[in-house]
Amino acid sequence: MSKQAASTTGVGAGYLLVAAVAGLLGGGASVLRQAGLMPDHGVWPVLEHIHAPLMLLFVVIPALVCGFSNLWLPRALGRAGMVLPALSYAGLGLVGISGILAVVSGAQAPAILLWCVGLLCAVMTVLATIFDSRADTEQKLPFSPFVWGEMLASAVLLLTVPVLAAVMTHQLLSGTQTDMLPLLDGFAEPVTLVTLLAGFGLVFETGARASRFSRKNPLLPS
């Protein structure tokens, strides 16, 4: 089955860039707050208020699930790239826009709703790529722990993110200005599971790559 593959390197690097920028903003706000140097104007009060969801939604998940899956998953499956390229790029764009919206305007519900839609696009791309690899290859190689970790983490997000999106939609339609941070507390447990699943696979893949590199480049005897 021939499908157009996404530019996995560009999309994966884009997710890692989003995670890096969000991490720098959140970490910088935390350092300034601890030092008592937090400005009381501009985007800094917003960063202080949304520090926890910023790290959770825009650092942990984009890096572990979206970024490294686009970079390493095709090779682990013996493919040229990810399937559904339009969905892959749409997910990256929506996640990036939601981060900008959350920081610049402080609009929590619209930003989180956009994040939910973007992440659903990303995890559907991951799952479609994994399932498609089993359909178009004659030789069915066993999945590595990295593939299993990304698949299970994406499945958990596919089941839990729509619930968060429904809550955000209800807040928007009702017109209430309820603080979204307490509503995200219930989302912390699924994210912890996602972090463990994807993190385990990532550690395995990093170790496997280091082992292959050491075999290709043995140290010269002294």
Coordinates of C-alpha atoms in Angstrom, one line a residue:
M1 CA 0.0 0.0 0.0
S2 CA 1.7 3.2 -1.1
K3 CA 0.9 6.4 0.9
Q4 CA 2.4 9.8 0.9
A5 CA 4.8 10.1 3.8
A6 CA 5.1 13.3 5.9
S7 CA 8.3 15.1 6.3
T8 CA 9.0 13.4 9.6
T9 CA 12.1 15.3 10.4
G10 CA 10.5 18.7 10.0
V11 CA 7.3 17.8 12.0
G12 CA 9.3 16.1 14.7
A13 CA 11.7 19.0 15.0
G14 CA 8.7 21.4 15.1
Y15 CA 7.2 19.6 18.1
L16 CA 10.5 19.6 19.9
L17 CA 10.9 23.3 19.1
V18 CA 7.4 24.0 20.6
A19 CA 8.4 22.0 23.7
A20 CA 11.7 23.8 24.0
V21 CA 10.2 27.3 23.7
A22 CA 7.4 26.4 26.2
G23 CA 10.0 25.0 28.6
L24 CA 12.1 28.1 28.4
L25 CA 9.1 30.3 29.0
G26 CA 7.8 28.2 31.9
G27 CA 11.2 27.7 33.4
G28 CA 12.0 31.4 33.1
A29 CA 8.8 32.4 34.8
S30 CA 9.5 29.9 37.6
V31 CA 13.0 31.3 38.2
L32 CA 11.8 34.9 38.2
R33 CA 9.1 34.1 40.6
Q34 CA 11.5 32.3 43.0
A35 CA 13.9 35.2 42.8
G36 CA 11.1 37.8 43.4
L37 CA 11.8 39.5 40.1
M38 CA 8.5 38.6 38.3
P39 CA 7.2 41.7 36.5
D40 CA 3.6 42.6 37.1
H41 CA 2.8 43.6 33.5
G42 CA 2.9 42.1 30.0
V43 CA 2.8 38.3 29.5
W44 CA 4.7 37.5 32.8
P45 CA 1.6 37.3 35.0
V46 CA 0.0 35.1 32.4
L47 CA 3.1 32.8 32.4
E48 CA 3.0 32.6 36.2
H49 CA -0.6 31.7 36.2
I50 CA -0.4 29.0 33.4
H51 CA 3.0 27.6 34.4
A52 CA 1.7 24.1 35.3
P53 CA -0.4 23.5 32.2
L54 CA 2.3 25.1 30.0
M55 CA 4.8 22.5 31.1
L56 CA 2.2 19.7 31.0
L57 CA 0.5 20.3 27.7
F58 CA 3.3 22.0 25.7
V59 CA 6.5 20.4 26.9
V60 CA 5.9 16.8 28.1
I61 CA 3.4 15.5 25.6
P62 CA 4.6 17.3 22.4
A63 CA 8.2 16.1 23.1
L64 CA 7.6 12.5 24.3
V65 CA 4.7 11.5 22.1
C66 CA 4.6 13.9 19.1
G67 CA 8.2 14.9 18.5
F68 CA 10.2 11.6 19.0
S69 CA 7.4 9.5 17.4
N70 CA 7.8 11.6 14.1
L71 CA 11.6 11.4 14.3
W72 CA 12.1 7.7 15.3
L73 CA 8.9 5.8 14.7
P74 CA 9.2 5.4 10.8
R75 CA 12.7 3.9 11.1
A76 CA 11.5 1.6 13.9
L77 CA 8.7 0.4 11.6
G78 CA 10.9 0.2 8.5
R79 CA 9.0 3.0 6.7
A80 CA 10.0 6.1 4.8
G81 CA 7.8 8.4 6.9
M82 CA 4.5 8.9 8.7
V83 CA 1.2 8.5 6.9
L84 CA -1.5 11.2 6.7
P85 CA 0.9 14.1 6.2
A86 CA -1.9 16.7 6.1
L87 CA -3.1 15.6 9.5
S88 CA 0.4 15.6 10.9
Y89 CA 1.1 19.2 9.8
A90 CA -2.4 20.3 11.0
G91 CA -1.6 18.9 14.4
L92 CA 1.7 20.7 14.7
G93 CA 0.1 24.0 13.6
L94 CA -2.8 23.8 16.0
V95 CA -0.6 22.9 19.0
G96 CA 1.7 25.8 18.2
I97 CA -1.2 28.3 17.7
S98 CA -2.7 27.1 21.0
G99 CA 0.5 27.8 22.8
I100 CA 0.8 31.3 21.4
L101 CA -2.9 32.0 22.2
A102 CA -2.4 30.8 25.8
V103 CA 0.6 32.9 26.4
V104 CA -0.3 36.1 24.6
S105 CA -4.0 36.4 25.4
G106 CA -4.4 34.2 28.4
A107 CA -7.5 32.7 26.8
Q108 CA -7.4 29.3 28.5
A109 CA -10.5 27.5 27.2
P110 CA -10.0 28.3 23.4
A111 CA -6.2 27.6 23.7
I112 CA -6.8 24.2 25.4
L113 CA -9.6 23.3 22.9
L114 CA -7.2 24.0 20.0
W115 CA -4.5 22.0 21.8
C116 CA -7.0 19.1 22.1
V117 CA -7.8 19.1 18.4
G118 CA -4.1 19.4 17.4
L119 CA -3.1 16.6 19.7
L120 CA -5.9 14.3 18.4
C121 CA -4.5 14.9 14.9
A122 CA -1.0 14.0 16.1
V123 CA -2.0 10.8 17.9
M124 CA -4.2 9.6 15.1
T125 CA -1.2 10.0 12.8
V126 CA 1.0 7.9 15.1
L127 CA -1.6 5.1 15.5
A128 CA -2.4 5.1 11.7
T129 CA 1.3 4.8 10.9
I130 CA 1.7 1.9 13.3
F131 CA -1.4 0.0 12.1
D132 CA -0.6 0.7 8.5
S133 CA 2.8 -0.8 8.9
R134 CA 1.2 -4.1 9.8
A135 CA -1.1 -4.0 6.8
D136 CA 1.4 -3.4 4.0
T137 CA 4.3 -5.6 4.9
E138 CA 4.6 -9.3 4.4
Q139 CA 7.2 -9.8 7.1
K140 CA 5.7 -8.9 10.4
L141 CA 8.5 -7.9 12.7
P142 CA 7.8 -7.7 16.4
F143 CA 7.3 -4.2 17.8
S144 CA 10.1 -2.8 19.8
P145 CA 9.4 -1.3 23.3
F146 CA 9.7 2.1 21.7
V147 CA 6.8 1.3 19.3
W148 CA 4.7 -0.2 22.0
G149 CA 5.3 2.8 24.3
E150 CA 4.3 5.3 21.6
M151 CA 1.3 3.2 20.6
L152 CA 0.0 2.8 24.1
A153 CA 0.7 6.4 25.0
S154 CA -1.2 7.6 21.9
A155 CA -4.1 5.3 22.7
V156 CA -4.4 6.7 26.2
L157 CA -4.4 10.2 24.8
L158 CA -7.0 9.3 22.1
L159 CA -9.3 8.2 24.9
T160 CA -8.8 11.0 27.4
V161 CA -8.2 14.2 25.3
P162 CA -11.8 14.2 23.9
V163 CA -13.1 14.3 27.5
L164 CA -10.9 17.4 28.1
A165 CA -12.1 18.9 24.8
A166 CA -15.7 18.3 25.8
V167 CA -15.1 20.2 29.1
M168 CA -13.5 23.1 27.3
T169 CA -16.4 23.2 24.8
H170 CA -18.9 23.3 27.6
Q171 CA -17.1 26.2 29.2
L172 CA -17.0 28.2 25.9
L173 CA -20.7 27.6 25.1
S174 CA -21.9 28.4 28.6
G175 CA -19.9 31.7 28.6
T176 CA -18.5 31.1 32.1
Q177 CA -15.1 32.4 33.0
T178 CA -14.1 29.6 35.3
D179 CA -10.4 29.1 35.9
M180 CA -9.3 26.1 33.8
L181 CA -6.4 25.1 36.1
P182 CA -8.5 23.1 38.6
L183 CA -10.1 21.3 35.6
L184 CA -6.7 20.2 34.4
D185 CA -6.0 18.4 37.7
G186 CA -7.9 15.4 36.6
F187 CA -5.9 15.3 33.4
A188 CA -2.6 14.9 35.3
E189 CA -3.1 11.1 36.0
P190 CA -3.4 10.1 32.3
V191 CA -0.5 12.4 31.4
T192 CA 1.6 10.6 34.1
L193 CA 0.8 7.3 32.5
V194 CA 1.6 8.7 29.1
T195 CA 4.9 10.0 30.4
L196 CA 5.8 6.5 31.8
L197 CA 4.8 4.6 28.6
A198 CA 6.5 7.0 26.2
G199 CA 9.5 7.6 28.5
F200 CA 10.2 3.8 28.8
G201 CA 10.2 3.4 25.0
L202 CA 12.3 6.5 24.5
V203 CA 14.9 5.2 27.0
F204 CA 15.0 1.8 25.2
E205 CA 15.4 3.4 21.8
T206 CA 18.1 5.7 23.0
G207 CA 20.0 2.8 24.4
A208 CA 19.6 0.8 21.2
R209 CA 20.9 3.7 19.1
A210 CA 23.9 4.2 21.4
S211 CA 24.6 0.4 21.1
R212 CA 24.5 0.5 17.3
F213 CA 26.7 3.6 17.3
S214 CA 29.3 2.0 19.5
R215 CA 29.4 -1.1 17.3
K216 CA 29.9 1.0 14.2
N217 CA 32.6 3.1 15.9
P218 CA 34.7 0.9 18.2
L219 CA 37.3 2.6 20.3
L220 CA 40.9 2.2 19.0
P221 CA 43.2 0.3 21.3
S222 CA 45.7 2.5 23.0

